[in-house]
Short mmCIF file of C-alpha atoms and ligand atoms in Angstrom, two decimals:
data_model
loop_
_atom_site.label_atom_id
_atom_site.label_comp_id
_atom_site.label_asym_id
_atom_site.label_seq_id
_atom_site.Cartn_x
_atom_site.Cartn_y
_atom_site.Cartn_z
CA MET A 893 -1.77 10.35 -21.19
CA ASN A 894 -5.42 9.51 -21.82
CA HIS A 895 -6.64 8.29 -18.46
CA THR A 896 -9.91 6.89 -19.66
CA ALA A 897 -8.26 4.61 -22.23
CA HIS A 898 -7.33 1.75 -19.94
CA GLU A 899 -8.88 2.04 -16.56
CA ALA A 900 -11.78 0.66 -14.62
CA THR A 901 -13.95 2.98 -12.54
CA MET A 902 -16.54 2.94 -9.73
CA LEU A 903 -18.92 5.65 -8.54
CA MET A 904 -21.00 4.81 -5.45
CA GLY A 905 -20.66 5.40 -1.70
CA GLY A 906 -21.73 3.29 1.27
CA ASN A 907 -18.83 0.94 1.96
CA ARG A 908 -17.15 2.47 5.02
CA ILE A 909 -13.80 1.76 6.69
CA ILE A 910 -14.78 0.91 10.27
CA GLY A 911 -11.49 -0.53 11.54
CA VAL A 912 -7.79 -0.14 10.75
CA GLY A 913 -4.87 -2.20 12.06
CA SER A 914 -1.23 -2.81 11.29
CA TYR A 915 1.66 -5.02 12.27
CA LEU A 916 5.43 -4.69 11.96
CA PRO A 917 7.82 -7.56 12.75
CA LYS A 918 9.85 -7.13 15.94
CA ARG A 919 13.31 -7.00 14.35
CA ARG A 920 14.33 -3.46 13.41
CA VAL A 921 17.24 -2.83 11.07
CA SER A 922 18.64 0.71 11.08
CA ASN A 923 20.45 2.42 8.22
CA GLU A 924 23.68 2.17 10.21
CA MET A 925 23.27 -1.59 10.44
CA LEU A 926 22.92 -1.83 6.63
CA ALA A 927 25.97 0.42 6.20
CA GLN A 928 28.07 -2.23 7.95
CA THR A 929 27.72 -4.57 4.97
CA LEU A 930 26.80 -2.23 2.09
CA ASP A 931 28.65 0.71 0.51
CA THR A 932 26.14 3.26 1.84
CA THR A 933 25.60 5.70 4.71
CA ASP A 934 22.78 6.65 7.04
CA GLU A 935 23.05 10.19 5.67
CA TRP A 936 22.61 9.11 2.01
CA ILE A 937 19.59 6.94 2.81
CA ARG A 938 17.89 9.66 4.91
CA GLU A 939 18.52 12.40 2.37
CA ARG A 940 17.52 10.45 -0.73
CA THR A 941 14.63 8.43 0.70
CA GLY A 942 13.60 9.72 4.16
CA ILE A 943 13.98 6.16 5.51
CA THR A 944 15.62 5.59 8.92
CA GLN A 945 14.79 1.95 9.57
CA ARG A 946 12.90 -1.08 8.33
CA HIS A 947 11.37 -4.12 10.08
CA ILE A 948 12.37 -7.61 8.95
CA ALA A 949 10.28 -10.76 9.52
CA ALA A 950 11.80 -13.49 11.68
CA GLU A 951 12.64 -16.92 10.34
CA GLY A 952 9.37 -18.84 10.20
CA GLU A 953 7.34 -15.62 10.19
CA TYR A 954 5.42 -15.46 6.89
CA THR A 955 3.30 -12.93 5.02
CA SER A 956 0.16 -14.65 6.33
CA HIS A 957 1.32 -14.20 9.94
CA LEU A 958 1.89 -10.47 9.40
CA ALA A 959 -1.47 -10.20 7.64
CA ALA A 960 -3.36 -12.04 10.36
CA ALA A 961 -1.86 -9.84 13.09
CA ALA A 962 -2.85 -6.65 11.23
CA ALA A 963 -6.31 -8.10 10.52
CA GLN A 964 -6.88 -8.95 14.18
CA ALA A 965 -6.09 -5.34 15.17
CA ALA A 966 -8.48 -4.01 12.50
CA LEU A 967 -11.25 -6.43 13.54
CA ALA A 968 -10.81 -5.38 17.18
CA GLU A 969 -11.16 -1.69 16.28
CA ALA A 970 -14.20 -2.44 14.12
CA GLU A 971 -15.73 -4.64 16.84
CA VAL A 972 -16.38 -7.27 14.18
CA GLU A 973 -15.82 -11.00 14.74
CA ALA A 974 -13.89 -13.10 12.23
CA HIS A 975 -16.98 -15.21 11.45
CA GLU A 976 -18.84 -12.04 10.34
CA ILE A 977 -16.37 -11.47 7.48
CA ASP A 978 -17.78 -12.28 4.02
CA LEU A 979 -14.72 -11.43 1.92
CA ILE A 980 -10.95 -11.42 2.52
CA ILE A 981 -8.72 -9.85 -0.10
CA ILE A 982 -4.97 -9.80 0.45
CA ALA A 983 -2.80 -7.59 -1.68
CA THR A 984 0.62 -9.19 -1.79
CA ALA A 985 3.47 -9.88 -4.19
CA THR A 986 5.26 -12.05 -1.63
CA PRO A 987 2.83 -14.90 -0.89
CA ASP A 988 3.53 -17.74 1.57
CA THR A 989 3.02 -20.34 -1.16
CA SER A 990 2.33 -20.21 -4.90
CA PHE A 991 -0.96 -21.81 -3.96
CA PRO A 992 -3.17 -21.81 -2.07
CA SER A 993 -3.52 -18.04 -1.83
CA THR A 994 -2.17 -16.19 1.20
CA ALA A 995 -5.76 -15.09 1.81
CA THR A 996 -6.83 -18.68 2.45
CA HIS A 997 -3.91 -19.14 4.88
CA VAL A 998 -5.13 -16.01 6.70
CA GLN A 999 -8.73 -17.22 6.62
CA LYS A 1000 -7.54 -20.32 8.51
CA LEU A 1001 -5.45 -18.31 11.01
CA LEU A 1002 -8.40 -16.01 11.76
CA GLY A 1003 -11.10 -18.67 11.71
CA ALA A 1004 -13.07 -16.55 9.22
CA SER A 1005 -14.99 -19.60 8.09
CA ARG A 1006 -17.76 -17.83 6.09
CA ALA A 1007 -15.44 -15.69 3.98
CA VAL A 1008 -14.48 -15.94 0.34
CA ALA A 1009 -10.70 -15.45 0.24
CA MET A 1010 -8.46 -14.32 -2.62
CA ASP A 1011 -5.15 -12.59 -3.35
CA VAL A 1012 -4.58 -9.61 -5.60
CA ASN A 1013 -1.11 -8.95 -7.01
CA ALA A 1014 -0.53 -5.41 -8.21
CA ALA A 1015 2.80 -5.06 -6.38
CA CYS A 1016 3.03 -1.71 -4.56
CA ALA A 1017 -0.38 -0.64 -5.94
CA GLY A 1018 -1.96 -3.80 -4.51
CA PHE A 1019 -3.86 -2.20 -1.66
CA VAL A 1020 -5.65 0.30 -3.93
CA TYR A 1021 -6.48 -2.54 -6.34
CA ALA A 1022 -7.78 -4.68 -3.46
CA LEU A 1023 -9.99 -1.85 -2.16
CA HIS A 1024 -11.35 -1.30 -5.67
CA VAL A 1025 -12.17 -5.00 -6.08
CA ALA A 1026 -13.65 -5.34 -2.58
CA ASN A 1027 -15.83 -2.25 -3.09
CA ALA A 1028 -17.10 -3.56 -6.43
CA LEU A 1029 -17.89 -7.03 -5.02
CA MET A 1030 -19.62 -5.54 -2.00
CA HIS A 1031 -21.86 -3.43 -4.24
CA HIS A 1032 -22.58 -6.12 -6.80
CA ILE A 1033 -22.82 -9.24 -4.65
CA GLY A 1034 -24.01 -7.69 -1.42
CA TYR A 1035 -21.21 -8.73 0.95
CA ARG A 1036 -21.62 -6.88 4.28
CA HIS A 1037 -18.12 -7.09 5.77
CA ALA A 1038 -14.83 -7.25 3.90
CA LEU A 1039 -11.30 -7.49 5.23
CA VAL A 1040 -8.82 -5.80 2.90
CA ILE A 1041 -5.19 -6.45 3.79
CA GLY A 1042 -1.84 -5.40 2.37
CA ALA A 1043 0.95 -7.71 3.57
CA GLU A 1044 4.50 -8.26 2.38
CA THR A 1045 7.79 -9.90 3.26
CA MET A 1046 9.85 -7.83 0.82
CA SER A 1047 13.04 -8.89 2.64
CA ARG A 1048 12.66 -12.25 0.87
CA VAL A 1049 12.93 -10.78 -2.63
CA THR A 1050 15.61 -8.26 -1.72
CA ASP A 1051 19.16 -8.56 -3.04
CA TRP A 1052 21.01 -7.67 0.17
CA ASN A 1053 24.18 -6.97 -1.82
CA ASP A 1054 22.54 -4.31 -4.04
CA ARG A 1055 22.75 -0.93 -2.31
CA ARG A 1056 20.36 0.62 -4.88
CA THR A 1057 17.44 -1.47 -3.60
CA ALA A 1058 18.40 -3.16 -0.31
CA ILE A 1059 18.06 0.12 1.59
CA LEU A 1060 14.53 0.76 0.33
CA PHE A 1061 12.34 -2.12 1.43
CA GLY A 1062 10.89 -3.64 4.60
CA ASP A 1063 8.30 -6.13 5.85
CA GLY A 1064 4.89 -5.36 7.35
CA ALA A 1065 1.13 -5.52 7.05
CA GLY A 1066 -1.90 -3.28 7.35
CA ALA A 1067 -5.62 -4.03 7.21
CA CYS A 1068 -9.00 -2.34 6.94
CA VAL A 1069 -12.44 -3.68 7.76
CA LEU A 1070 -15.12 -2.41 5.36
CA ARG A 1071 -18.82 -2.42 6.19
CA ALA A 1072 -21.64 -1.95 3.67
CA THR A 1073 -24.04 0.77 4.88
CA ASN A 1074 -26.89 2.79 3.42
CA GLU A 1075 -24.96 6.04 3.92
CA ARG A 1076 -24.32 6.72 0.24
CA THR A 1077 -22.47 10.00 0.85
CA ARG A 1078 -19.85 8.27 3.04
CA GLY A 1079 -17.36 5.45 2.54
CA ILE A 1080 -15.57 4.72 -0.75
CA LEU A 1081 -16.94 7.37 -3.13
CA THR A 1082 -14.88 6.52 -6.18
CA SER A 1083 -11.74 4.68 -7.16
CA THR A 1084 -9.65 4.28 -10.28
CA ILE A 1085 -7.16 1.59 -11.24
CA ALA A 1086 -4.95 1.38 -14.33
CA SER A 1087 -2.14 -0.77 -15.74
CA ASP A 1088 0.50 -0.37 -18.43
CA GLY A 1089 2.48 -3.54 -19.09
CA THR A 1090 4.94 -1.80 -21.39
CA TYR A 1091 6.91 -0.85 -18.26
CA THR A 1092 7.43 -4.32 -16.76
CA ASP A 1093 11.22 -4.06 -17.16
CA LEU A 1094 11.58 -1.00 -14.93
CA LEU A 1095 10.56 -2.79 -11.73
CA HIS A 1096 10.48 -6.57 -11.47
CA THR A 1097 11.93 -9.70 -9.88
CA ASP A 1098 14.35 -11.78 -11.91
CA GLY A 1099 12.56 -15.00 -11.06
CA GLY A 1100 9.21 -16.71 -10.62
CA VAL A 1101 7.60 -20.13 -10.46
CA SER A 1102 7.14 -20.51 -14.21
CA THR A 1103 10.51 -19.12 -15.22
CA THR A 1104 13.20 -19.99 -12.66
CA GLN A 1105 11.21 -21.91 -10.02
CA THR A 1106 12.47 -19.33 -7.50
CA ALA A 1107 11.02 -16.04 -6.31
CA GLY A 1108 14.02 -14.11 -7.66
CA VAL A 1109 15.24 -10.76 -6.38
CA LEU A 1110 14.00 -7.26 -7.00
CA PHE A 1111 15.38 -4.96 -9.66
CA MET A 1112 14.40 -1.32 -10.15
CA GLU A 1113 15.31 1.61 -12.41
CA GLY A 1114 14.81 4.05 -9.54
CA LYS A 1115 14.85 7.36 -11.37
CA GLU A 1116 12.35 6.28 -14.04
CA VAL A 1117 10.02 4.73 -11.48
CA PHE A 1118 10.22 7.93 -9.41
CA ARG A 1119 9.10 10.05 -12.37
CA HIS A 1120 6.18 7.76 -13.27
CA ALA A 1121 5.12 7.50 -9.61
CA VAL A 1122 4.71 11.26 -9.19
CA GLU A 1123 2.97 11.74 -12.52
CA LYS A 1124 0.56 8.81 -12.37
CA MET A 1125 -0.33 9.06 -8.68
CA CYS A 1126 -1.13 12.78 -9.05
CA GLN A 1127 -3.19 12.22 -12.20
CA SER A 1128 -5.29 9.54 -10.54
CA VAL A 1129 -5.81 11.64 -7.38
CA GLU A 1130 -6.97 14.54 -9.56
CA LEU A 1131 -9.31 12.21 -11.46
CA CYS A 1132 -10.97 10.85 -8.30
CA CYS A 1133 -11.31 14.33 -6.81
CA ALA A 1134 -12.86 15.68 -10.02
CA ARG A 1135 -15.38 12.84 -10.09
CA ALA A 1136 -16.40 13.65 -6.52
CA GLY A 1137 -16.62 17.37 -7.31
CA ILE A 1138 -13.82 18.42 -4.94
CA THR A 1139 -10.32 19.82 -5.41
CA PRO A 1140 -7.26 18.07 -3.90
CA LYS A 1141 -6.91 21.06 -1.53
CA GLU A 1142 -10.15 19.94 0.15
CA LEU A 1143 -8.60 16.60 1.16
CA ARG A 1144 -8.14 16.04 4.87
CA LEU A 1145 -5.48 13.40 4.14
CA LEU A 1146 -3.53 12.13 1.16
CA VAL A 1147 -2.29 8.64 2.08
CA PRO A 1148 0.19 7.74 -0.64
CA HIS A 1149 2.18 4.55 -1.09
CA GLN A 1150 5.23 5.05 1.14
CA ALA A 1151 8.14 4.52 -1.27
CA ASN A 1152 10.31 7.59 -0.81
CA ALA A 1153 9.73 10.83 1.13
CA ARG A 1154 10.85 12.82 -1.93
CA ILE A 1155 8.12 11.23 -4.07
CA LEU A 1156 5.53 12.09 -1.44
CA ALA A 1157 6.76 15.68 -1.14
CA ALA A 1158 6.69 16.07 -4.94
CA CYS A 1159 3.10 14.76 -5.09
CA ALA A 1160 1.96 17.04 -2.25
CA LYS A 1161 3.54 20.05 -3.95
CA ARG A 1162 2.04 19.28 -7.35
CA LEU A 1163 -1.42 18.80 -5.80
CA GLY A 1164 -1.10 22.06 -3.84
CA LEU A 1165 -1.30 20.35 -0.43
CA GLN A 1166 0.11 21.50 2.91
CA ASP A 1167 2.52 19.23 4.82
CA HIS A 1168 -0.16 18.26 7.36
CA GLN A 1169 -2.39 16.90 4.56
CA CYS A 1170 0.17 14.34 3.33
CA VAL A 1171 0.79 11.26 5.48
CA MET A 1172 4.46 10.28 5.71
CA SER A 1173 5.44 7.20 7.68
CA VAL A 1174 8.12 5.80 5.34
CA GLU A 1175 10.88 6.78 7.78
CA HIS A 1176 9.61 4.20 10.30
CA HIS A 1177 9.06 1.16 8.05
CA ALA A 1178 10.61 1.86 4.59
CA ASN A 1179 8.80 0.66 1.45
CA THR A 1180 6.54 -2.24 2.45
CA SER A 1181 4.91 -2.46 -0.99
CA ALA A 1182 1.17 -3.28 -0.74
CA ALA A 1183 1.27 -2.94 3.06
CA SER A 1184 2.38 0.67 3.07
CA ILE A 1185 -0.96 2.47 2.61
CA PRO A 1186 -2.83 0.77 5.48
CA LEU A 1187 0.32 1.03 7.61
CA ALA A 1188 0.49 4.77 6.86
CA LEU A 1189 -3.23 5.18 7.59
CA ASP A 1190 -2.79 3.44 10.94
CA PHE A 1191 0.20 5.69 11.75
CA ALA A 1192 -1.81 8.77 10.76
CA LYS A 1193 -4.75 7.80 12.94
CA LYS A 1194 -2.50 7.94 16.00
CA ASN A 1195 -2.02 11.70 15.44
CA VAL A 1196 -5.04 12.79 13.40
CA ILE A 1197 -8.64 12.43 14.47
CA LEU A 1198 -10.68 11.86 11.34
CA GLU A 1199 -14.09 13.52 11.55
CA GLN A 1200 -17.24 12.43 9.77
CA GLY A 1201 -17.21 14.00 6.29
CA ASP A 1202 -13.41 14.24 5.98
CA TYR A 1203 -12.04 13.30 2.56
CA VAL A 1204 -9.17 10.77 2.61
CA ILE A 1205 -7.51 9.53 -0.56
CA PHE A 1206 -5.20 6.55 -1.09
CA THR A 1207 -2.87 6.47 -4.07
CA ALA A 1208 -0.09 4.19 -5.29
CA LEU A 1209 2.07 3.12 -8.21
CA GLY A 1210 3.65 -0.31 -8.43
CA ALA A 1211 5.43 -2.71 -10.74
CA GLY A 1212 3.75 -3.32 -14.11
CA PHE A 1213 3.13 -0.42 -13.99
CA THR A 1214 -0.05 -0.63 -11.98
CA TRP A 1215 -1.50 2.43 -10.27
CA GLY A 1216 -4.65 3.94 -8.91
CA SER A 1217 -6.43 5.97 -6.25
CA CYS A 1218 -9.37 5.44 -3.92
CA LEU A 1219 -11.33 8.37 -2.44
CA VAL A 1220 -13.07 7.81 0.87
CA ARG A 1221 -15.42 10.14 2.76
CA TRP A 1222 -15.07 9.35 6.45
O1 LIG B 2245 7.47 0.96 -4.62
C1 LIG B 2245 7.37 1.24 -6.01
C2 LIG B 2245 7.75 2.60 -6.23
N1 LIG B 2245 9.17 2.77 -5.95
C3 LIG B 2245 9.67 3.95 -6.04
O2 LIG B 2245 8.89 4.84 -6.30
C4 LIG B 2245 11.14 4.19 -5.88
C5 LIG B 2245 11.53 5.29 -6.82
N2 LIG B 2245 12.92 5.68 -6.83
C6 LIG B 2245 13.59 6.17 -5.79
O3 LIG B 2245 13.10 6.24 -4.69
C7 LIG B 2245 14.97 6.74 -6.04
O4 LIG B 2245 15.22 6.80 -7.43
C8 LIG B 2245 16.12 5.96 -5.34
C9 LIG B 2245 16.06 6.19 -3.84
C10 LIG B 2245 16.00 4.48 -5.65
C11 LIG B 2245 17.48 6.46 -5.83
O5 LIG B 2245 17.60 7.85 -5.61
P1 LIG B 2245 18.18 8.80 -6.75
O6 LIG B 2245 18.23 10.15 -6.20
O7 LIG B 2245 17.35 8.56 -7.98
O8 LIG B 2245 19.67 8.26 -6.90
P2 LIG B 2245 20.40 7.63 -8.17
O9 LIG B 2245 19.86 6.28 -8.47
O10 LIG B 2245 20.42 8.64 -9.28
O11 LIG B 2245 21.87 7.50 -7.63
C12 LIG B 2245 22.66 8.66 -7.34
C13 LIG B 2245 24.02 8.18 -6.90
C14 LIG B 2245 24.65 7.17 -7.85
O12 LIG B 2245 26.02 7.40 -7.87
P3 LIG B 2245 26.70 8.19 -9.10
O13 LIG B 2245 26.38 7.39 -10.32
O14 LIG B 2245 26.06 9.54 -9.09
O15 LIG B 2245 28.15 8.17 -8.74
C15 LIG B 2245 24.38 5.85 -7.16
O16 LIG B 2245 25.34 4.88 -7.49
O17 LIG B 2245 23.89 7.53 -5.61
C16 LIG B 2245 24.47 6.22 -5.71
N3 LIG B 2245 23.74 5.34 -4.83
C17 LIG B 2245 24.02 5.21 -3.53
N4 LIG B 2245 24.95 5.79 -2.76
C18 LIG B 2245 24.95 5.45 -1.46
C19 LIG B 2245 22.67 4.54 -5.13
N5 LIG B 2245 22.26 3.90 -4.03
C20 LIG B 2245 23.08 4.29 -3.03
C21 LIG B 2245 23.15 3.98 -1.66
N6 LIG B 2245 24.09 4.58 -0.91
N7 LIG B 2245 22.30 3.12 -1.07
#
């Protein structure tokens, strides 16, 4: 596939990740618990997906609540106050309300009164899209601090009677604080995003405001999505690395969208990476869509100390299809 045909690109460093935070709802649902009501087993789910459990939001707990909790943790690590934030972008496909945006709900919860707030919907690729947009706006408008959040309540678009999808998804949120600096060789070096709407049928909800006046439930052709995920995520990682003049082997961490451990293993193998270079946290929280990359980064940071100069890349594929990668030099 010709990558340059339908993608947007950025080449410029300086916008650094200075804080990371995440939040998972309290209620944990194990594979065994799902097997009580679905024709499935813990063994099948572990072997085919690597997932052992997922977290499910409580009644009255919304995407904005998850997002705000993750944001507060990221702000604390960054030692940045809410009123210093210029831009809030939330990647979500499961907003609190059709409008206003979930980002404005979060702005209110945080008291981030100076910020411009907006949502980005690129489904599971949402966090990479949001980073790309935030980076571009920071460079072109001059925002100093941005809060980029991935937050989802996937449990609310899950068909709990469909064993093909109900076992895969969970709720959660992750956030990064970005700061504009003059260190052009650090921060987001390059990112790439792409979309191909000819694949909308392979992964979608069967409802929406304009069609059914409901959110609908999720449907996925798993095998097809799997194949596209490996191919497109690897291609975009290779593209970002090539632009930065490095090979994927030089990456300290690949932080892929956490959909299925077998997808991640296939990507790592194709890119020639060792196990320790590929972050895998899907077992703990299942597929949390746009939240999964910052959640995985936060998990990784508990075990890996990132040094100045380390290359970290985020990559994802989501419904649409939408996909992309974002290369950061720590
Ligand atoms: O977030 C966006 C990106 N999302 C993804 O990347 C997800 C991509 N896809 C996948 O992760 C995998 O395709 C799945 C985990 C969804 C499915 O794994 P698979 O190895 O592709 O299984 P399959 O769909 O080919 O199903 C194999 C068998 C079928 O039975 P038969 O037809 O062989 O008799 C299914 O009916 O497994 C059956 N099956 C199940 N069995 C027990 C499907 N779901 C289950 C289940 N428990 N939960």
